[in-house]
mmCIF file of C-alpha atoms and ligand atoms in Angstrom:
data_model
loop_
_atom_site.group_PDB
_atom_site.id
_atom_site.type_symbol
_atom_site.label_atom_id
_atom_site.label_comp_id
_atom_site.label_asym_id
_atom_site.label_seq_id
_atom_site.Cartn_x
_atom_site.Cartn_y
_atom_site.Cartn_z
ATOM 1 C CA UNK A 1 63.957 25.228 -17.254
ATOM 2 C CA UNK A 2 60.346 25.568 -18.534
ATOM 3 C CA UNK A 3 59.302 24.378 -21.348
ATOM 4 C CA UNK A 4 58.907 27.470 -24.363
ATOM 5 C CA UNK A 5 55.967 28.585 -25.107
ATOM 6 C CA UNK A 6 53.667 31.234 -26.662
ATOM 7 C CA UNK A 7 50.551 32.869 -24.427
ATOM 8 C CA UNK A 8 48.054 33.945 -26.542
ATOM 9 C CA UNK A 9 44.745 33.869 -24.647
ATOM 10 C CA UNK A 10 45.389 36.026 -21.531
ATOM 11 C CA UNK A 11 43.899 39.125 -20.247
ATOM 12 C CA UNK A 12 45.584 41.706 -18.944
ATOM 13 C CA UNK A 13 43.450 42.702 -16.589
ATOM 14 C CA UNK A 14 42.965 39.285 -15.582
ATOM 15 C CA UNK A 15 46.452 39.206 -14.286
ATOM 16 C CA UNK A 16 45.578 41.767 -11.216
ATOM 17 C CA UNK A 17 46.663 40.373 -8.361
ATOM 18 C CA UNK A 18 44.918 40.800 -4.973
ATOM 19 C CA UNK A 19 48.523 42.505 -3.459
ATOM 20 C CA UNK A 20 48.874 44.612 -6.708
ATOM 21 C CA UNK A 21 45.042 45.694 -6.462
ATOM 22 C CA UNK A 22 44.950 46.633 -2.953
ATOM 23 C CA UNK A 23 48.626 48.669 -3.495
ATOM 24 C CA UNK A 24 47.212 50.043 -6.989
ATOM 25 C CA UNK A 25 44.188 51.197 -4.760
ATOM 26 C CA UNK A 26 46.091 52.867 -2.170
ATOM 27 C CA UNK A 27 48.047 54.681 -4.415
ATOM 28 C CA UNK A 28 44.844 56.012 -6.275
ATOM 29 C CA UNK A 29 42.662 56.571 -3.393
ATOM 30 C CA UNK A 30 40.269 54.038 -4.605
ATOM 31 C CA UNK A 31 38.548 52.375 -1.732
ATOM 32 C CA UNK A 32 37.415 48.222 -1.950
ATOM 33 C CA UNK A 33 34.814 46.636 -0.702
ATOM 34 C CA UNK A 34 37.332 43.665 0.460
ATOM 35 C CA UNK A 35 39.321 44.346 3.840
ATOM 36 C CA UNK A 36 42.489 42.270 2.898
ATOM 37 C CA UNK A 37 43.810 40.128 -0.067
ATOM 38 C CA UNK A 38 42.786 37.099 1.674
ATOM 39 C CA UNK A 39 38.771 38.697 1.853
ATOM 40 C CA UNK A 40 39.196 39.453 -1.774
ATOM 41 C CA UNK A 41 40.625 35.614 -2.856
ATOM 42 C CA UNK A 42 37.542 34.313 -0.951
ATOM 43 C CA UNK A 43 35.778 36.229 -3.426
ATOM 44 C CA UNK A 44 36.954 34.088 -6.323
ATOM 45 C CA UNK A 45 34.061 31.689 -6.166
ATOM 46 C CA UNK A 46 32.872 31.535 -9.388
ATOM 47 C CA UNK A 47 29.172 29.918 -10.814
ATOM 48 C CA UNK A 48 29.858 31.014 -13.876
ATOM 49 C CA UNK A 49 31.088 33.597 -16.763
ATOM 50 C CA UNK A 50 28.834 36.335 -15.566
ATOM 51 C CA UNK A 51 30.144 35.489 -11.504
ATOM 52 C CA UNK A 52 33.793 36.117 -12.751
ATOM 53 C CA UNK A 53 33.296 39.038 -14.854
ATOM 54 C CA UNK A 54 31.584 40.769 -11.838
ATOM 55 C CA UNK A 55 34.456 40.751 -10.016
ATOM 56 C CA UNK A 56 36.632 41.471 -12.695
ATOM 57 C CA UNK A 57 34.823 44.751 -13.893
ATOM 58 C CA UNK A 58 34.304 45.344 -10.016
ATOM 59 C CA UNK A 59 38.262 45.244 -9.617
ATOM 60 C CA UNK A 60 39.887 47.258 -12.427
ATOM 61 C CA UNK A 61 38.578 50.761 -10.746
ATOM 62 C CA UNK A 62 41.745 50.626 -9.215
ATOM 63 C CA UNK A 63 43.758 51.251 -12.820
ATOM 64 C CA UNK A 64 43.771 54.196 -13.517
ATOM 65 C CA UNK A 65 46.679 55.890 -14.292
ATOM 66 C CA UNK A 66 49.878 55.031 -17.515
ATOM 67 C CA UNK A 67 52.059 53.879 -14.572
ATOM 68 C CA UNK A 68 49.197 51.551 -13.134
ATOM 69 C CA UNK A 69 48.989 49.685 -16.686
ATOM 70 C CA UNK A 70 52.318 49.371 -17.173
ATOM 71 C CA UNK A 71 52.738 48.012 -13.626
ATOM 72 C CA UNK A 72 50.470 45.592 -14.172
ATOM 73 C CA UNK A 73 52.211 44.352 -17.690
ATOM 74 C CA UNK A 74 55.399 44.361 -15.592
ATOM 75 C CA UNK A 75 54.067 41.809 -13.070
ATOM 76 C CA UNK A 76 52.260 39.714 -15.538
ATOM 77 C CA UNK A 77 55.385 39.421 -17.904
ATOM 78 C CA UNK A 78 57.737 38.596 -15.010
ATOM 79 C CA UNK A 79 55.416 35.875 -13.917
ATOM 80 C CA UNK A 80 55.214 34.740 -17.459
ATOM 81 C CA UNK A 81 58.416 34.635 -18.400
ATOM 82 C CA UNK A 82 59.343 32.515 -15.240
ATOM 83 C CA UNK A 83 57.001 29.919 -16.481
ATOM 84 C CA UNK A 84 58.873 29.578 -19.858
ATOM 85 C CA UNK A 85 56.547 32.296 -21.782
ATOM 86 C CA UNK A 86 58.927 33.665 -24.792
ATOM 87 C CA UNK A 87 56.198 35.532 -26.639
ATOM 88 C CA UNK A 88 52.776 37.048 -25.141
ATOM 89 C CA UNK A 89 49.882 38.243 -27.775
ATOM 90 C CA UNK A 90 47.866 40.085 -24.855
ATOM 91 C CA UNK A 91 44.012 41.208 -24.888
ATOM 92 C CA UNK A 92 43.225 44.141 -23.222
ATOM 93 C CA UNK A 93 39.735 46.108 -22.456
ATOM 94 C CA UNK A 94 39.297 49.452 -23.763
ATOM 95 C CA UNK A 95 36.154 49.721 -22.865
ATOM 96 C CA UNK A 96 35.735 48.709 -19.566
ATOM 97 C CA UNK A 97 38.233 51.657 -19.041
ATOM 98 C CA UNK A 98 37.263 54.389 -21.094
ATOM 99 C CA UNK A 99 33.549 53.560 -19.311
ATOM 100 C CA UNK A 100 35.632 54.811 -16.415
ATOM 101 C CA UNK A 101 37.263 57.669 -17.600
ATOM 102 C CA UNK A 102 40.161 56.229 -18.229
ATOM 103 C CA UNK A 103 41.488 57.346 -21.589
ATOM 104 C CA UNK A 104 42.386 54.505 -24.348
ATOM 105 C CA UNK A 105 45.399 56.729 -24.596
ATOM 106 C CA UNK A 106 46.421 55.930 -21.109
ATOM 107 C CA UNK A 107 45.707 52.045 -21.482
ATOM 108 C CA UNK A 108 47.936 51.650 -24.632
ATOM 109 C CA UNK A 109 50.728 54.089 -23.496
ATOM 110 C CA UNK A 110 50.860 52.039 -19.920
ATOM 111 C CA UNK A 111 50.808 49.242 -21.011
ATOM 112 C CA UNK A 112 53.311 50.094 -23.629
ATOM 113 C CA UNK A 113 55.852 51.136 -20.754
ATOM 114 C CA UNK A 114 56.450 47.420 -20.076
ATOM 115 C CA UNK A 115 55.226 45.983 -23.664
ATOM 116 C CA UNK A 116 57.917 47.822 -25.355
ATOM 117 C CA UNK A 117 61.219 47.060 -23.324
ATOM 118 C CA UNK A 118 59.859 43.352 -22.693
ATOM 119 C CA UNK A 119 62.464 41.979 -25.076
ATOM 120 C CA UNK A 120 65.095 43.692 -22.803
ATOM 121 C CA UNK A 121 63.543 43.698 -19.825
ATOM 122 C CA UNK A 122 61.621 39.805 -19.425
ATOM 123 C CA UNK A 123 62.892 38.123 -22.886
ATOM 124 C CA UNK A 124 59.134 37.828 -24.256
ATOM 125 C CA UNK A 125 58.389 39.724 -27.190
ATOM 126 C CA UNK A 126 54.961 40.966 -26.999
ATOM 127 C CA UNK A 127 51.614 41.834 -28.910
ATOM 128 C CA UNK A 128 48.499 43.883 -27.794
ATOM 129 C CA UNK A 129 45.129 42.962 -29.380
ATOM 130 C CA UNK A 130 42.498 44.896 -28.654
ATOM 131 C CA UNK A 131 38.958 43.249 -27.304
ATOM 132 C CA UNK A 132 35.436 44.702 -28.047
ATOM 133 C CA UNK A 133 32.787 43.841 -24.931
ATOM 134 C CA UNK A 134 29.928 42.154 -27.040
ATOM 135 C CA UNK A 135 27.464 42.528 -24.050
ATOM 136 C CA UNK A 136 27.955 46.134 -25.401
ATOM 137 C CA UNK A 137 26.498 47.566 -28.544
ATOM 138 C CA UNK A 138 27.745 47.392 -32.181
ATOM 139 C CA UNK A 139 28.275 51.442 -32.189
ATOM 140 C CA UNK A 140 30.352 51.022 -29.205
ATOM 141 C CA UNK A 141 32.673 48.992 -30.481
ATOM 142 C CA UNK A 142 32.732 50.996 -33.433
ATOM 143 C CA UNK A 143 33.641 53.799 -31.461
ATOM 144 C CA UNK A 144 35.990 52.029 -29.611
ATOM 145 C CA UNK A 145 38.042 50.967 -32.864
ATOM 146 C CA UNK A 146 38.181 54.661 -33.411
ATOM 147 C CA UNK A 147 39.325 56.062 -30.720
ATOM 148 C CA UNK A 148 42.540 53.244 -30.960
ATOM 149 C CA UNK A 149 42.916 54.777 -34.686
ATOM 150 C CA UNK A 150 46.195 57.035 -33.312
ATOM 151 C CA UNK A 151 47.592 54.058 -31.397
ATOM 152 C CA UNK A 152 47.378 51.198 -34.294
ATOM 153 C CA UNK A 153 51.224 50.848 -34.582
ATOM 154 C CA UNK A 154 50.949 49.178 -31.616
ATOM 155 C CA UNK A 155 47.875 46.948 -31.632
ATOM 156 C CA UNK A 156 48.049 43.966 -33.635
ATOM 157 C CA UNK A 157 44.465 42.851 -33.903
ATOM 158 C CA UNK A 158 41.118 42.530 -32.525
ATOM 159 C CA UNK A 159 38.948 40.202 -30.637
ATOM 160 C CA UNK A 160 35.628 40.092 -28.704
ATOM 161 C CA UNK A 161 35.561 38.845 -25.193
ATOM 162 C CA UNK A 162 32.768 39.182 -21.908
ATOM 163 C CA UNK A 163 29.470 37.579 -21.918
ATOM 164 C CA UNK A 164 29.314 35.586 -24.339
ATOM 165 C CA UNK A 165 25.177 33.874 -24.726
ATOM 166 C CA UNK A 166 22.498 36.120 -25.963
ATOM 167 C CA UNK A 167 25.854 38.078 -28.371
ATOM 168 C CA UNK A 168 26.435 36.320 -31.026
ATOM 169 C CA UNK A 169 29.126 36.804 -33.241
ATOM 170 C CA UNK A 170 26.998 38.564 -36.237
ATOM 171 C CA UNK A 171 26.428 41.444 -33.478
ATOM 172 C CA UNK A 172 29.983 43.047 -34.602
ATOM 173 C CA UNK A 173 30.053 42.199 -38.739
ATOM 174 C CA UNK A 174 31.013 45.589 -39.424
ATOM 175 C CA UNK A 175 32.967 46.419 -36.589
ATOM 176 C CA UNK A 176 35.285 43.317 -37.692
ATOM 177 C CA UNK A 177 34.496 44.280 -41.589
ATOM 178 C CA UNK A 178 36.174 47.119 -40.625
ATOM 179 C CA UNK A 179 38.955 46.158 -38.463
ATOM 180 C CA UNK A 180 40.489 43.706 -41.597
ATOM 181 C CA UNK A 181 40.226 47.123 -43.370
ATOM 182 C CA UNK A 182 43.011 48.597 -41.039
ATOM 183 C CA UNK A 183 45.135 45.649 -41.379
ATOM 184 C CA UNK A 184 44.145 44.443 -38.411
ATOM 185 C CA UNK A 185 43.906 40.370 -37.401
ATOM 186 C CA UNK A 186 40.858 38.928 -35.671
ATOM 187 C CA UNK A 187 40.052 36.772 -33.272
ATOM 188 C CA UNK A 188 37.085 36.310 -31.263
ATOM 189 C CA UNK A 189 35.878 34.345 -27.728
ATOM 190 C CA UNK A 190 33.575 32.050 -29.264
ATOM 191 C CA UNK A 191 32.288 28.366 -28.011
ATOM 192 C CA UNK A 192 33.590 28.975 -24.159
ATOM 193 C CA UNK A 193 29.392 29.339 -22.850
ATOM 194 C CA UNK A 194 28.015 29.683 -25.992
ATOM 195 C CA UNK A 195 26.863 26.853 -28.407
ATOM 196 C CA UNK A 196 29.346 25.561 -31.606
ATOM 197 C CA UNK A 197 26.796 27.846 -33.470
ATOM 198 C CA UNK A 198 29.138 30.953 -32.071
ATOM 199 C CA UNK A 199 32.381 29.926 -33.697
ATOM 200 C CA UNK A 200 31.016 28.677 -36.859
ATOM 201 C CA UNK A 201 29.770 32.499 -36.695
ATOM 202 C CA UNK A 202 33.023 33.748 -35.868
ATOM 203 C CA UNK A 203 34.607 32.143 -38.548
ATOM 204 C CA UNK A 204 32.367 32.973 -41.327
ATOM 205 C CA UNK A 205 30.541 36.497 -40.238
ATOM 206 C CA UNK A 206 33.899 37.512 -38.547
ATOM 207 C CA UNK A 207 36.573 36.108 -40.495
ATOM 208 C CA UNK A 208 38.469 35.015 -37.580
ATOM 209 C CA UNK A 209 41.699 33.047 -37.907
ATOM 210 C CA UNK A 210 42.265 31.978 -34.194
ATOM 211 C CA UNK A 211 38.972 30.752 -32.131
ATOM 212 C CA UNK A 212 39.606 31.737 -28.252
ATOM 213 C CA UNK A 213 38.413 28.990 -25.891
ATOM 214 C CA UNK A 214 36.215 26.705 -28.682
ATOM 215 C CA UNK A 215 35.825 24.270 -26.332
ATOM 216 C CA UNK A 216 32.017 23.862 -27.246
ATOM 217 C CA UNK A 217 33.513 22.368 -31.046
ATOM 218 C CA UNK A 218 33.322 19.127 -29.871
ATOM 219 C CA UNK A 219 29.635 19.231 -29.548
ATOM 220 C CA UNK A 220 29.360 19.586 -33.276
ATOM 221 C CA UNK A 221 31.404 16.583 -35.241
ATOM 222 C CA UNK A 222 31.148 18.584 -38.593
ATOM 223 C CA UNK A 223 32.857 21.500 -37.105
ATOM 224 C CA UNK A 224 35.576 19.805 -35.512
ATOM 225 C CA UNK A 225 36.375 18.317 -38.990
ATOM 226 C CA UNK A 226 36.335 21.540 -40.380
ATOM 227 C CA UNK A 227 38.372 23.248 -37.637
ATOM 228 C CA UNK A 228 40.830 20.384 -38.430
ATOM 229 C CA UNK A 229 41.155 20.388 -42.514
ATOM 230 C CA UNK A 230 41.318 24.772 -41.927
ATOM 231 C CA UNK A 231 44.263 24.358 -39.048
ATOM 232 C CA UNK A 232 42.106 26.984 -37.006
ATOM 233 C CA UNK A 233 44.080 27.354 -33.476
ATOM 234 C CA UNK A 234 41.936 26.864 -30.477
ATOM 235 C CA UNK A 235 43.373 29.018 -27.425
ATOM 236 C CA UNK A 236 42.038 26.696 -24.643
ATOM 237 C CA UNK A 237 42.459 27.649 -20.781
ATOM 238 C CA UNK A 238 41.959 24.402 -19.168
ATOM 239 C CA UNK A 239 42.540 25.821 -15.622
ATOM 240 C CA UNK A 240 39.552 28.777 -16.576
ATOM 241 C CA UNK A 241 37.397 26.292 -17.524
ATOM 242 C CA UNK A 242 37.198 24.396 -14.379
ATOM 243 C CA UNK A 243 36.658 27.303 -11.946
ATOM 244 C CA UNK A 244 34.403 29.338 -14.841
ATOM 245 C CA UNK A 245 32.694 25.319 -14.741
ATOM 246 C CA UNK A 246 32.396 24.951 -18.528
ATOM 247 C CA UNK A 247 34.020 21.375 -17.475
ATOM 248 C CA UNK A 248 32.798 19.887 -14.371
ATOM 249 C CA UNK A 249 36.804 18.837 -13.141
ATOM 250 C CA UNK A 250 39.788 19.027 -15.290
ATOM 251 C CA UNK A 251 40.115 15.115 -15.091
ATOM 252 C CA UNK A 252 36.770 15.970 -17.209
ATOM 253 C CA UNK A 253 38.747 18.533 -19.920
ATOM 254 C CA UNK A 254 38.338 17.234 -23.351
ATOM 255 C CA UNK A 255 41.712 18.423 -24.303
ATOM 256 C CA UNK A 256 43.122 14.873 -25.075
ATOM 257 C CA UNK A 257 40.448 14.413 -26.944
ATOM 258 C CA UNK A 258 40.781 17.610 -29.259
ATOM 259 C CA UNK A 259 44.379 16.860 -29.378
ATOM 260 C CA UNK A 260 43.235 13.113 -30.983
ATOM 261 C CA UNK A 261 40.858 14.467 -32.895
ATOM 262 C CA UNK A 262 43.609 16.432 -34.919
ATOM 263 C CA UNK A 263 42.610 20.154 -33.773
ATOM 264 C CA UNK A 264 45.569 22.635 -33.616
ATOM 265 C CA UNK A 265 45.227 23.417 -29.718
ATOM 266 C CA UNK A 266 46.944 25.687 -27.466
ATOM 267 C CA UNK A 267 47.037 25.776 -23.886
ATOM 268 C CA UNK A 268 46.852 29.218 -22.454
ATOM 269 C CA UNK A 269 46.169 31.192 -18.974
ATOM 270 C CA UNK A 270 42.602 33.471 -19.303
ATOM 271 C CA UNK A 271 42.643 35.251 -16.246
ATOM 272 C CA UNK A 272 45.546 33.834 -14.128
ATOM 273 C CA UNK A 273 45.153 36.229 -10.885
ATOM 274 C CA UNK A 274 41.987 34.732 -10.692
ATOM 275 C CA UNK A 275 41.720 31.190 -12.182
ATOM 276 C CA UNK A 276 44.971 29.763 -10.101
ATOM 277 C CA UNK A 277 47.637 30.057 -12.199
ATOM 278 C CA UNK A 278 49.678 31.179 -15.442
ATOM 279 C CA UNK A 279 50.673 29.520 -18.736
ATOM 280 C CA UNK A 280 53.194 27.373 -16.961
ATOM 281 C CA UNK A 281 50.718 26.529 -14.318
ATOM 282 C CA UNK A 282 48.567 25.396 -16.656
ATOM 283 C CA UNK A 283 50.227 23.175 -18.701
ATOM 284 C CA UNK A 284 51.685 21.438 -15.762
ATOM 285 C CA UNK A 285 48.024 20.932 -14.326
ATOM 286 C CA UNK A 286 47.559 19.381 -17.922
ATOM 287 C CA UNK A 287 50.467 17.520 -17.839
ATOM 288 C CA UNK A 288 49.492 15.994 -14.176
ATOM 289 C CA UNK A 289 45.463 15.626 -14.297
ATOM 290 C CA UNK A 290 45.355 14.849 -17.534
ATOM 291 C CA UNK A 291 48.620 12.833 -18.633
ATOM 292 C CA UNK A 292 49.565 14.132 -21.224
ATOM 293 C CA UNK A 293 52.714 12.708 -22.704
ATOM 294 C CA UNK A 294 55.988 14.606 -23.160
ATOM 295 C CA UNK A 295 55.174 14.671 -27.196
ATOM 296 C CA UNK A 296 51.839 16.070 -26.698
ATOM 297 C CA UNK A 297 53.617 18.849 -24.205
ATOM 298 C CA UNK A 298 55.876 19.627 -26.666
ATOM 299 C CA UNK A 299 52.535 19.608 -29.474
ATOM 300 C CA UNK A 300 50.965 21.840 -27.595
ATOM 301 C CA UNK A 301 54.101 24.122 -27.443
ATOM 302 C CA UNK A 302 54.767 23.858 -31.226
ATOM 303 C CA UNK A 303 51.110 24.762 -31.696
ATOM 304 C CA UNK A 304 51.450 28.270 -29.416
ATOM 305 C CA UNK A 305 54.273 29.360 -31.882
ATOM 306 C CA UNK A 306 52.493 28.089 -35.082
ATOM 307 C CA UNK A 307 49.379 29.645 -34.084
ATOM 308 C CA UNK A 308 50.981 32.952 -33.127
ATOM 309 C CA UNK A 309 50.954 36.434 -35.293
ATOM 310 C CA UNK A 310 54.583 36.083 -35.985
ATOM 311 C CA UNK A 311 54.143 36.953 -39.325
ATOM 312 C CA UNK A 312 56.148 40.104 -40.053
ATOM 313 C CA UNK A 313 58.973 37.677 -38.132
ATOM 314 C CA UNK A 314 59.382 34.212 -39.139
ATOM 315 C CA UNK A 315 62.926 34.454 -38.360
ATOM 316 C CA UNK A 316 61.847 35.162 -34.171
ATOM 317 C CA UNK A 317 58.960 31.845 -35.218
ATOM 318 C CA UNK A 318 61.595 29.822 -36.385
ATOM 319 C CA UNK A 319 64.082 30.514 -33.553
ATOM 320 C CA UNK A 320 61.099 29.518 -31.039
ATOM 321 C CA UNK A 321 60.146 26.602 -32.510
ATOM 322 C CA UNK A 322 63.700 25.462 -32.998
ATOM 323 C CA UNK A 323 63.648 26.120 -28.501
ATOM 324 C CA UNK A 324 60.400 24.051 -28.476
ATOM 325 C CA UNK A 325 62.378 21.050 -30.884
ATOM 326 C CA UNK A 326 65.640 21.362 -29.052
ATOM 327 C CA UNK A 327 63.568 21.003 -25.359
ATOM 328 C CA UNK A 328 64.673 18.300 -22.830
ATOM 329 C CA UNK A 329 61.976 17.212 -20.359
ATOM 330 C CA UNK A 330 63.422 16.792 -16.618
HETATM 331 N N1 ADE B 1 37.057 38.486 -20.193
HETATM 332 C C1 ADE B 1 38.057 38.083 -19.391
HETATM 333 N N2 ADE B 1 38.086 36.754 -19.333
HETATM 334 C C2 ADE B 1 37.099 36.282 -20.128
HETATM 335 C C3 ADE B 1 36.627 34.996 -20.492
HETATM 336 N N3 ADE B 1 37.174 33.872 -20.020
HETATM 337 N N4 ADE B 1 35.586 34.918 -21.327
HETATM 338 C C4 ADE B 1 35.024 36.003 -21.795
HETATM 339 N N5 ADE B 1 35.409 37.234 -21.492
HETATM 340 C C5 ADE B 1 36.453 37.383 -20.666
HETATM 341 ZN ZN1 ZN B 2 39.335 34.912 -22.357
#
């Protein structure tokens, strides 16, 4: 049995799988530049941020419909819940849809086909927060937060993902301004490419109460102090890191050191389709490369729970952490 845990950096459409995209895109008539799945994985060579998102962007034309969406959700959440993920707090793209055609309507009610029986269906309770592109304007993502206006019941917060240098954080002030106005919780992609600058942004232009990634904190000693008195989560995804190269090998990944230095970190997945593997995957790749001890597994775990946007349910928190407590390493 896998150790419990919470995923709560992980994009949905970052959970495509080559054999899901190349069925989605039969179904839809949507033609690929790729002639088979294993042509497409040779594709997933990345330099960089920019490399990856090129792909990714490049790949979702094949979503299109509510049944695609909540196909998708399906897979990932099986997947995830194999790998000992009890509760999923899931970004998704509006944007890089509705630029499509695709209606934020269609997103949110596919994905809710799967999101809403996940309890029954996977045992992972689930939460959908809502990313603005910040390599596109301020007005768009102020437009974007409006059109998901009819669909807030259902979308816990928001965050800001894609390119991340040359956007700062200040870009989207009154987009997020107006996000905590809805009730709405924040987070925000911040210190992954971009310099400590970024989250120390995030946290005080944004008002952000999780920092995604962060990894660029430990360039900046007064920061990490902060991060540490504040208990601000970092959602880390070791395995992104290494093939997105913000760490040159995971051997490299300062994750034991974060973890000495006292910051509240999680280990999460990014974009498993294309980074090599899930939340499981990831924290066994920890647990191998990096030896981390059974006590820092089961920190790590703790962490995912404490960090999550559990909330309106501190009965489900309680339950999960009492899982993470009870856990017996094999
Ligand atoms: N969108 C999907 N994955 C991302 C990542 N790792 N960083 C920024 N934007 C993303
Ligand atoms: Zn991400």
């Amino acid at each position: 049995m896998p150790l419990p845990k919470a995923e709560l950096h992980l994009h949905i459409e970052g959970t495509l799988e080559p054999e899901l995209a190349f069925a989605l895109a039969a179904r839809n008539g949507v033609g690929l530049p790729y002639a088979d799945t294993d042509e497409l994985r040779e594709a997933y060579r990345f330099e960089d941020l920019q490399s990856f998102l090129n792909l990714y962007y490049e790949l979702m034309a094949v979503l299109r419909t509510e049944r695609d969406f909540g196909d998708l959700a399906d897979a990932y959440l099986a997947r995830a819940a194999a790998q000992g993920v009890r509760h999923a707090e899931i970004f998704f793209d509006p944007q890089a849809h509705i630029a499509r055609g695709v209606a934020m309507g269609t997103v949110v009610e596919g994905l809710w086909r799967a999101l809403g029986r996940s309890e029954q269906t996977h045992g992972v309770s689930t939460q959908l927060i809502m990313c603005f592109l910040r390599d596109e304007s301020a007005e768009s993502a102020m437009e974007t937060l409006e059109a998901a206006k009819p669909y807030l019941d259902r979308i816990v917060g928001v965050g800001l993902d894609s390119a991340e240098v040359g956007h700062p954080p200040v870009k989207f002030r009154e987009v997020y301004e107006a996000a905590a106005g809805l009730g709405l919780r924040r987070v925000a992609h911040a210190g992954e490419e971009g310099p400590p600058s970024y989250i120390v942004e995030a946290l005080d232009v944004l008002g952000v109460e999780r920092v995604d990634h962060g990894l660029r904190c430990m360039e900046d000693e007064a920061l990490v102090e902060r991060l540490v008195r504040e208990r601000v989560p970092l959602t880390l995804c070791p395995l992104s890191n290494v093939r997105l190269r913000a760490v040159d090998a995971l051997a490299d990944h300062p994750l034991p050191a974060m973890l000495d230095a006292g910051l509240l970190c999680t280990v999460n997945s990014d974009d498993p389709a294309y980074f090599g593997g899930y939340a499981g995957d990831n924290f066994d790749a920890v647990r191998s490369t990096l030896g981390l001890s059974e006590e820092r597994l089961r920190e790590l775990a703790r962490n995912s729970f404490l960090a999550s946007f559990l909330e309106h349910d501190e009965e489900r928190r309680a339950r999960y952490l009492a899982e993470v407590e009870a856990y017996e390493f094999g």
